[in-house]
Amino acid sequence: MTKIKHIPVMLIETIRALDIKPDQWYVDATFGQGGHSREILNRGAKVVAFDYDQNNIEANQDTFALEIKAKSLILIRENFAQLERIISELDLSIAGILFDFGTTSEQLLSTDRGISFEGEDQELDMRLDDRLGVKARDLLAVLGEKQLQKILEVFGGEREAKKITRTIIKKRRAGEFITTVGQLVKLVRDTKTHRPSRIHPATKVFQALRIAVNDELSSIDRALPQAIKILKPGGKIITIAFHQGDDRIVKNYFREWERVNKGQQLTKKVIKPTAEEISNNPGARSSRMRIFEKNK
């Protein structure tokens, strides 16, 4: 498979915020294609990188072969919700932690996971970690109407979640199960009110199902308390969120940490990508950065 070039989001802002020191250890909690990690390594620091997607781990073994051999990069195939356990086992002192909650271009465009709208016959899988048991098609087949509607509303911000859910349930009762990308896209198109929009009508539905399948928000909720615990005094946590669900979790934790005097938010308002970056990388459009510094 041809490797798709992924452009790291807000790279300059991230590196500036981390204030990287040579020979210090940093965590890239969402390795992806390694764009952020590469810049950290280029500044003489060391990186522990997490990614539960085996494709990302395998695709970058050659690219980062020298760093892996030199042990300046440790690649971990694990969910960042295991952050504290892994860092404890490695017995490392961590100077900064980056969470980029977006998906990579390769993940979004891959034709074997059911995340992309391309390929109508793709199975609705959506697992980014193939060790997980439940696929998106399973959720559509077994969840009750209220559960499914809540997923579409909360994880996707889908305004017509009720209509879409009722259509899915109606088809299910008639013995017609939604198992492929094409079936779901058609259902959403046929169900939603047609409005002029620059985004695909099924975007929010697919986002919601992907988040649910991969337990993304729960992982963030579990990981952030671990991050502040393992971080050295004076260290920083950088988060890059792409929708209200993940950003809300971060915002609430940062406010609470500041309230109990664990440190201070360095971003009272989120940092947004520049117009130039959005022009060069449209996928960055919805990204929002927050920075928290632990007390020294």
Coordinates of C-alpha atoms in Angstrom, one line a residue:
M1 CA 0.0 0.0 0.0
T2 CA 1.3 3.5 -0.9
K3 CA 2.2 5.5 2.1
I4 CA 0.0 8.6 2.3
K5 CA 1.8 11.8 3.5
H6 CA 0.3 13.0 6.7
I7 CA 0.9 16.7 7.7
P8 CA 1.2 17.2 11.4
V9 CA -1.2 19.8 12.8
M10 CA 0.1 23.0 14.4
L11 CA 3.7 21.7 14.4
I12 CA 5.4 25.0 14.9
E13 CA 3.1 25.9 17.8
T14 CA 3.6 22.5 19.4
I15 CA 7.3 22.6 19.4
R16 CA 7.4 26.1 20.7
A17 CA 5.0 25.2 23.5
L18 CA 6.9 22.1 24.6
D19 CA 10.1 24.2 24.9
I20 CA 12.2 21.1 24.2
K21 CA 15.4 20.5 26.1
P22 CA 18.1 18.1 24.6
D23 CA 18.4 14.7 26.2
Q24 CA 15.0 15.0 28.0
W25 CA 12.2 12.5 27.5
Y26 CA 8.9 13.5 26.0
V27 CA 5.8 11.6 25.3
D28 CA 4.0 11.7 21.9
A29 CA 0.8 10.0 23.0
T30 CA -0.6 9.9 19.5
F31 CA 2.4 9.0 17.2
G32 CA 0.5 8.6 13.9
Q33 CA 3.0 9.1 11.1
G34 CA 5.5 10.6 13.5
G35 CA 5.6 14.2 12.3
H36 CA 5.6 15.7 15.8
S37 CA 8.0 13.1 17.2
R38 CA 10.4 13.8 14.3
E39 CA 10.7 17.5 15.3
I40 CA 11.2 16.7 18.9
L41 CA 14.0 14.2 18.0
N42 CA 15.6 16.7 15.7
R43 CA 16.1 19.0 18.7
G44 CA 18.2 16.4 20.5
A45 CA 15.4 15.1 22.8
K46 CA 14.1 11.6 23.3
V47 CA 10.6 10.3 22.7
V48 CA 8.3 7.6 24.0
A49 CA 5.6 7.3 21.3
F50 CA 2.2 5.6 21.8
D51 CA -0.1 4.3 19.0
Y52 CA -2.6 1.5 19.1
D53 CA -2.8 1.3 15.3
Q54 CA -0.4 -1.5 14.2
N55 CA -0.3 0.0 10.7
N56 CA 1.3 3.2 12.1
I57 CA 3.8 1.3 14.1
E58 CA 4.9 -0.9 11.1
A59 CA 4.8 1.9 8.5
N60 CA 7.4 3.9 10.5
Q61 CA 9.9 1.2 11.5
D62 CA 12.2 2.0 8.6
T63 CA 11.6 5.8 8.7
F64 CA 12.8 5.9 12.3
A65 CA 15.2 3.0 12.3
L66 CA 18.2 5.0 13.4
E67 CA 16.3 6.6 16.3
I68 CA 14.9 3.2 17.4
K69 CA 18.3 1.6 17.3
A70 CA 19.9 4.5 19.2
K71 CA 17.0 4.1 21.8
S72 CA 16.1 7.8 21.5
L73 CA 12.7 6.7 20.2
I74 CA 10.6 4.0 22.0
L75 CA 7.6 3.0 20.0
I76 CA 4.8 1.5 22.0
R77 CA 1.7 -0.2 20.5
E78 CA -0.7 0.7 23.2
N79 CA -3.6 3.0 23.9
F80 CA -2.4 6.2 25.7
A81 CA -4.8 5.3 28.5
Q82 CA -2.0 3.0 29.6
L83 CA 0.4 5.9 29.9
E84 CA 1.2 5.7 33.6
R85 CA 1.8 2.0 33.6
I86 CA 4.1 2.1 30.6
I87 CA 6.2 5.1 31.7
S88 CA 6.5 3.5 35.2
E89 CA 7.8 0.2 33.6
L90 CA 10.3 2.2 31.6
D91 CA 11.3 4.2 34.7
L92 CA 11.6 7.5 32.8
S93 CA 11.2 11.1 33.9
I94 CA 8.9 13.0 31.4
A95 CA 9.5 16.7 30.5
G96 CA 6.4 17.1 28.3
I97 CA 3.5 15.3 26.8
L98 CA 1.6 15.8 23.5
F99 CA -1.9 14.5 22.7
D100 CA -3.1 15.0 19.1
F101 CA -6.6 13.6 19.1
G102 CA -7.0 13.6 15.3
T103 CA -6.8 10.7 12.9
T104 CA -4.1 10.4 10.3
S105 CA -4.6 10.8 6.6
E106 CA -3.8 7.1 6.1
Q107 CA -6.5 6.1 8.6
L108 CA -9.1 8.4 7.0
L109 CA -8.3 7.3 3.5
S110 CA -7.6 3.6 4.1
T111 CA -10.0 1.4 2.2
D112 CA -10.1 -1.6 4.6
R113 CA -11.5 -0.1 7.8
G114 CA -14.8 1.5 6.8
I115 CA -13.8 5.0 8.0
S116 CA -13.5 6.5 4.6
F117 CA -16.5 7.3 2.4
E118 CA -14.6 5.8 -0.5
G119 CA -15.4 2.2 -1.5
E120 CA -19.1 1.5 -1.1
D121 CA -18.5 -2.2 -0.4
Q122 CA -16.1 -1.6 2.6
E123 CA -17.3 -3.3 5.8
L124 CA -18.2 -0.8 8.5
D125 CA -15.4 -1.9 10.8
M126 CA -13.8 1.5 12.0
R127 CA -11.5 -0.2 14.6
L128 CA -8.1 1.6 14.7
D129 CA -6.9 -1.2 16.9
D130 CA -7.7 -4.6 15.4
R131 CA -7.5 -6.2 18.9
L132 CA -10.8 -4.6 19.8
G133 CA -13.8 -6.8 19.4
V134 CA -16.7 -4.5 18.4
K135 CA -17.1 -3.1 15.0
A136 CA -19.3 -0.2 13.9
R137 CA -21.6 -2.6 12.1
D138 CA -22.1 -4.4 15.4
L139 CA -23.2 -1.1 17.1
L140 CA -25.7 -0.5 14.3
A141 CA -27.0 -4.0 14.7
V142 CA -27.5 -4.3 18.4
L143 CA -27.7 -0.9 20.1
G144 CA -31.1 0.4 21.2
E145 CA -32.6 3.5 19.7
K146 CA -31.8 5.8 22.6
Q147 CA -28.2 4.5 22.9
L148 CA -27.5 5.0 19.2
Q149 CA -29.1 8.4 19.0
K150 CA -27.0 9.5 22.0
I151 CA -23.8 8.4 20.2
L152 CA -24.6 10.3 17.1
E153 CA -25.6 13.4 19.1
V154 CA -22.8 13.4 21.7
F155 CA -19.9 12.1 19.7
G156 CA -20.8 13.5 16.3
G157 CA -22.9 16.6 17.1
E158 CA -25.3 15.3 14.5
R159 CA -28.4 17.5 14.5
E160 CA -30.6 14.9 12.8
A161 CA -29.5 12.0 15.0
K162 CA -33.1 11.1 15.9
K163 CA -34.2 10.8 12.3
I164 CA -31.2 8.8 11.3
T165 CA -31.5 6.5 14.3
R166 CA -35.2 5.8 13.6
T167 CA -34.4 4.9 10.0
I168 CA -31.7 2.5 11.1
I169 CA -34.0 0.8 13.6
K170 CA -36.8 0.6 11.1
K171 CA -34.6 -1.1 8.6
R172 CA -33.3 -3.4 11.3
R173 CA -36.8 -4.5 12.3
A174 CA -37.4 -5.3 8.6
G175 CA -34.4 -7.6 8.6
E176 CA -32.1 -5.1 6.7
F177 CA -28.9 -4.5 8.6
I178 CA -26.4 -1.8 7.7
T179 CA -23.0 -3.4 7.2
T180 CA -21.2 -1.5 4.5
V181 CA -20.0 2.1 3.9
G182 CA -22.3 2.5 0.9
Q183 CA -25.4 1.4 2.8
L184 CA -24.8 3.8 5.6
V185 CA -23.9 6.7 3.3
K186 CA -27.1 6.1 1.3
L187 CA -29.2 5.9 4.4
V188 CA -27.9 9.2 5.8
R189 CA -28.2 11.0 2.4
D190 CA -31.8 9.7 2.0
T191 CA -32.8 10.6 5.6
K192 CA -31.2 14.0 6.3
T193 CA -32.7 17.3 5.2
H194 CA -30.7 18.5 2.3
R195 CA -28.7 21.7 3.1
P196 CA -25.8 23.3 1.2
S197 CA -22.6 22.3 3.0
R198 CA -18.9 21.9 2.3
I199 CA -18.8 18.7 4.3
H200 CA -20.1 15.3 3.4
P201 CA -23.6 14.7 4.9
A202 CA -22.4 11.5 6.6
T203 CA -19.3 13.0 8.2
K204 CA -20.7 13.5 11.7
V205 CA -22.3 10.0 11.7
F206 CA -19.0 8.3 10.7
Q207 CA -17.1 10.4 13.3
A208 CA -19.5 9.4 16.1
L209 CA -19.3 5.7 15.2
R210 CA -15.5 5.8 15.0
I211 CA -15.2 7.5 18.4
A212 CA -17.6 5.0 20.0
V213 CA -15.9 1.9 18.5
N214 CA -12.5 3.0 19.6
D215 CA -13.7 4.3 23.0
E216 CA -11.8 7.6 22.2
L217 CA -13.4 10.0 24.8
S218 CA -13.1 7.5 27.6
S219 CA -9.4 7.0 26.8
I220 CA -8.8 10.7 27.0
D221 CA -10.7 10.9 30.3
R222 CA -8.5 8.1 31.7
A223 CA -5.2 9.4 30.3
L224 CA -5.2 13.0 31.4
P225 CA -5.0 12.4 35.2
Q226 CA -2.1 10.0 34.5
A227 CA -0.4 12.6 32.4
I228 CA -0.3 15.2 35.1
K229 CA 0.9 12.6 37.6
I230 CA 3.9 11.4 35.6
L231 CA 4.9 14.9 34.3
K232 CA 8.0 16.5 35.9
P233 CA 7.5 19.8 37.7
G234 CA 7.6 22.6 35.2
G235 CA 6.6 20.2 32.4
K236 CA 3.8 20.9 29.9
I237 CA 0.9 19.0 28.5
I238 CA -0.2 20.0 25.0
T239 CA -3.5 18.9 23.6
I240 CA -4.8 19.2 20.0
A241 CA -8.5 18.5 19.8
F242 CA -10.8 18.4 16.8
H243 CA -14.3 18.4 18.1
Q244 CA -16.2 19.6 21.2
G245 CA -16.2 16.2 22.9
D246 CA -12.5 15.8 23.3
D247 CA -11.9 19.5 23.9
R248 CA -14.5 19.7 26.6
I249 CA -12.8 16.9 28.6
V250 CA -9.4 18.7 28.3
K251 CA -10.9 22.1 29.3
N252 CA -12.5 20.7 32.4
Y253 CA -9.4 18.9 33.5
F254 CA -7.2 22.0 33.0
R255 CA -9.6 24.2 34.9
E256 CA -9.8 21.7 37.8
W257 CA -6.0 21.3 37.9
E258 CA -5.6 25.1 38.1
R259 CA -8.2 25.3 40.8
V260 CA -6.4 22.9 43.0
N261 CA -3.0 24.5 42.3
K262 CA -1.4 21.8 40.2
G263 CA -0.2 24.4 37.7
Q264 CA -1.6 26.9 35.3
Q265 CA -3.3 27.0 31.9
L266 CA -1.1 28.9 29.4
T267 CA -4.0 29.1 27.0
K268 CA -7.1 30.9 28.5
K269 CA -8.4 30.7 25.0
V270 CA -7.6 27.9 22.5
I271 CA -4.9 28.4 19.9
K272 CA -6.2 27.9 16.4
P273 CA -4.3 27.1 13.2
T274 CA -3.3 30.0 11.0
A275 CA -5.1 30.7 7.7
E276 CA -1.9 29.7 5.9
E277 CA -1.8 26.3 7.7
I278 CA -5.5 25.7 6.9
S279 CA -4.8 26.5 3.2
N280 CA -1.9 24.0 3.1
N281 CA -3.6 21.4 5.3
P282 CA -7.5 21.7 5.3
G283 CA -7.6 18.9 7.9
A284 CA -6.3 21.3 10.4
R285 CA -9.3 23.6 10.1
S286 CA -11.2 22.4 13.3
S287 CA -8.1 21.8 15.4
R288 CA -7.8 23.6 18.8
M289 CA -4.7 23.6 21.0
R290 CA -4.5 23.9 24.8
I291 CA -1.4 24.1 27.0
F292 CA -1.0 23.3 30.7
E293 CA 2.2 23.8 32.7
K294 CA 2.7 21.8 35.9
N295 CA 3.9 23.8 38.9
K296 CA 7.7 23.8 39.4

